[in-house]
mmCIF file of C-alpha atoms in Angstrom:
data_model
loop_
_atom_site.group_PDB
_atom_site.id
_atom_site.type_symbol
_atom_site.label_atom_id
_atom_site.label_comp_id
_atom_site.label_asym_id
_atom_site.label_seq_id
_atom_site.Cartn_x
_atom_site.Cartn_y
_atom_site.Cartn_z
ATOM 1 C CA MET A 226 16.076 40.113 26.582
ATOM 2 C CA SER A 227 14.012 37.245 25.303
ATOM 3 C CA LEU A 228 13.256 37.380 21.549
ATOM 4 C CA PRO A 229 9.996 38.141 19.937
ATOM 5 C CA LEU A 230 7.625 35.419 19.846
ATOM 6 C CA LEU A 231 5.761 34.197 16.693
ATOM 7 C CA VAL A 232 3.373 31.234 17.390
ATOM 8 C CA VAL A 233 1.958 29.553 14.160
ATOM 9 C CA ASP A 234 -1.437 28.103 14.505
ATOM 10 C CA ALA A 235 -0.404 25.111 11.675
ATOM 11 C CA ALA A 236 -4.137 24.492 10.805
ATOM 12 C CA ASN A 237 -5.144 27.317 9.942
ATOM 13 C CA VAL A 238 -2.345 28.563 7.817
ATOM 14 C CA ILE A 239 -1.969 25.847 6.154
ATOM 15 C CA GLY A 240 -6.043 25.273 5.473
ATOM 16 C CA SER A 241 -5.440 28.915 3.996
ATOM 17 C CA VAL A 242 -4.659 27.825 0.782
ATOM 18 C CA PRO A 243 -6.310 25.287 -1.135
ATOM 19 C CA ASP A 244 -2.857 23.116 -2.689
ATOM 20 C CA GLY A 245 -4.267 19.858 -1.915
ATOM 21 C CA TRP A 246 -2.661 19.592 1.874
ATOM 22 C CA TRP A 247 -5.735 17.291 2.949
ATOM 23 C CA ARG A 248 -3.998 13.563 1.232
ATOM 24 C CA ASP A 249 -0.682 14.702 3.360
ATOM 25 C CA ARG A 250 -1.472 16.792 6.449
ATOM 26 C CA ALA A 251 1.984 15.874 7.992
ATOM 27 C CA GLY A 252 3.587 16.678 4.720
ATOM 28 C CA ALA A 253 2.104 19.941 5.119
ATOM 29 C CA ALA A 254 2.787 21.199 8.004
ATOM 30 C CA GLU A 255 6.888 19.697 7.171
ATOM 31 C CA LYS A 256 6.422 22.300 4.414
ATOM 32 C CA LEU A 257 5.056 24.968 6.454
ATOM 33 C CA ARG A 258 7.677 24.156 9.501
ATOM 34 C CA ASN A 259 10.651 24.081 6.946
ATOM 35 C CA SER A 260 9.527 28.031 5.490
ATOM 36 C CA LEU A 261 9.530 29.268 8.867
ATOM 37 C CA VAL A 262 13.151 28.910 9.103
ATOM 38 C CA GLU A 263 13.792 32.050 7.437
ATOM 39 C CA VAL A 264 10.944 33.653 8.350
ATOM 40 C CA GLY A 265 12.732 32.991 11.899
ATOM 41 C CA ALA A 266 15.763 34.810 10.864
ATOM 42 C CA GLN A 267 14.336 37.685 8.587
ATOM 43 C CA GLY A 268 11.011 38.607 10.851
ATOM 44 C CA VAL A 269 7.424 39.266 9.790
ATOM 45 C CA PRO A 270 6.823 42.823 8.226
ATOM 46 C CA GLY A 271 3.640 44.245 10.282
ATOM 47 C CA PHE A 272 5.676 42.649 13.847
ATOM 48 C CA THR A 273 9.123 42.941 13.658
ATOM 49 C CA GLY A 274 12.520 42.236 12.458
ATOM 50 C CA GLY A 275 14.594 38.763 12.825
ATOM 51 C CA PRO A 276 15.657 36.985 14.436
ATOM 52 C CA VAL A 277 12.305 35.902 16.319
ATOM 53 C CA GLU A 278 11.406 32.713 17.904
ATOM 54 C CA VAL A 279 9.219 30.624 16.208
ATOM 55 C CA VAL A 280 6.542 27.815 17.633
ATOM 56 C CA LEU A 281 4.853 25.810 15.044
ATOM 57 C CA VAL A 282 1.693 24.395 16.922
ATOM 58 C CA VAL A 283 0.411 21.144 15.049
ATOM 59 C CA GLU A 284 -2.555 18.710 15.644
ATOM 60 C CA GLY A 285 -4.105 15.639 14.561
ATOM 61 C CA ARG A 286 -2.372 13.827 12.018
ATOM 62 C CA ALA A 287 0.309 16.430 11.868
ATOM 63 C CA ARG A 288 1.210 15.505 15.646
ATOM 64 C CA HIS A 289 4.236 14.216 14.719
ATOM 65 C CA VAL A 290 6.120 16.496 12.761
ATOM 66 C CA GLN A 291 9.323 17.597 14.592
ATOM 67 C CA SER A 292 11.222 21.059 15.789
ATOM 68 C CA VAL A 293 13.873 22.035 13.143
ATOM 69 C CA PRO A 294 16.464 24.554 14.099
ATOM 70 C CA GLY A 295 15.195 27.661 14.175
ATOM 71 C CA VAL A 296 11.660 25.957 14.342
ATOM 72 C CA ARG A 297 10.031 24.758 17.508
ATOM 73 C CA VAL A 298 7.264 22.723 16.901
ATOM 74 C CA VAL A 299 4.157 22.248 19.556
ATOM 75 C CA SER A 300 2.126 18.682 19.637
ATOM 76 C CA ALA A 301 -1.248 19.847 20.866
ATOM 77 C CA THR A 302 -2.435 16.563 22.776
ATOM 78 C CA SER A 303 -6.145 17.702 22.406
ATOM 79 C CA SER A 304 -7.651 21.450 21.079
ATOM 80 C CA GLY A 305 -4.681 23.037 19.326
ATOM 81 C CA ASP A 306 -6.501 26.600 19.888
ATOM 82 C CA ASP A 307 -5.957 25.441 23.422
ATOM 83 C CA ALA A 308 -2.275 24.674 22.894
ATOM 84 C CA ILE A 309 -1.604 27.933 21.428
ATOM 85 C CA VAL A 310 -3.272 29.666 24.462
ATOM 86 C CA ALA A 311 -1.107 27.891 26.436
ATOM 87 C CA VAL A 312 1.981 28.793 24.608
ATOM 88 C CA VAL A 313 0.934 32.354 24.806
ATOM 89 C CA ARG A 314 0.131 32.143 27.995
ATOM 90 C CA ALA A 315 3.562 30.467 29.416
ATOM 91 C CA GLU A 316 5.786 32.530 27.130
ATOM 92 C CA SER A 317 5.161 36.189 25.950
ATOM 93 C CA THR A 318 5.665 37.746 29.356
ATOM 94 C CA GLY A 319 7.693 40.657 28.628
ATOM 95 C CA ARG A 320 8.028 40.402 25.323
ATOM 96 C CA PRO A 321 6.539 41.175 21.712
ATOM 97 C CA THR A 322 3.873 38.335 20.388
ATOM 98 C CA ALA A 323 2.103 37.761 17.586
ATOM 99 C CA VAL A 324 -0.070 34.127 16.843
ATOM 100 C CA VAL A 325 -0.400 33.909 13.022
ATOM 101 C CA THR A 326 -4.297 32.585 12.498
ATOM 102 C CA ALA A 327 -7.000 33.709 10.928
ATOM 103 C CA ASP A 328 -9.823 31.818 13.699
ATOM 104 C CA ARG A 329 -11.780 34.596 14.822
ATOM 105 C CA GLU A 330 -12.263 33.186 18.645
ATOM 106 C CA LEU A 331 -8.299 32.286 18.821
ATOM 107 C CA ARG A 332 -7.657 35.644 17.740
ATOM 108 C CA ARG A 333 -10.389 36.959 20.562
ATOM 109 C CA ARG A 334 -8.586 34.367 23.087
ATOM 110 C CA VAL A 335 -4.894 35.526 22.393
ATOM 111 C CA THR A 336 -5.514 39.085 22.292
ATOM 112 C CA GLU A 337 -6.883 39.230 25.646
ATOM 113 C CA LEU A 338 -3.986 37.521 26.781
ATOM 114 C CA GLY A 339 -1.972 40.846 25.192
ATOM 115 C CA ALA A 340 -0.312 38.971 21.936
ATOM 116 C CA SER A 341 -1.143 40.758 18.240
ATOM 117 C CA VAL A 342 -2.437 38.688 15.468
ATOM 118 C CA LEU A 343 -1.463 38.673 12.241
ATOM 119 C CA GLY A 344 -3.242 36.878 9.194
ATOM 120 C CA PRO A 345 -1.839 33.383 7.467
ATOM 121 C CA ARG A 346 -0.903 35.521 4.113
ATOM 122 C CA SER A 347 1.755 37.357 6.595
ATOM 123 C CA ILE A 348 3.756 34.048 6.629
ATOM 124 C CA ARG A 349 3.055 32.820 3.335
#
């Protein structure tokens, strides 16, 4: 059986905290990616215990952020939201899946595919 899947909307989660991320978008995405390693091992309250497969979807100036053990990074070639929907569509069958975002339209799109949704605070 596959691990539960946690798909993280990097732009939305990073943008939820006004900590100067706009000065270094790639650095902010790397910081988030590194913090998600522990989330993958421990799980997320309100979703599931660990381990969890973590996919971080990045876009724009953060597109060149690389995967690390425990966190797979997917670089959106256009819309980050479309890339998140594509990951959920392709990889969620037969396992619990949650998307971390506060984007209302994205929330609607992924719940239609059977994923649950968690807010950015759930992983910060």
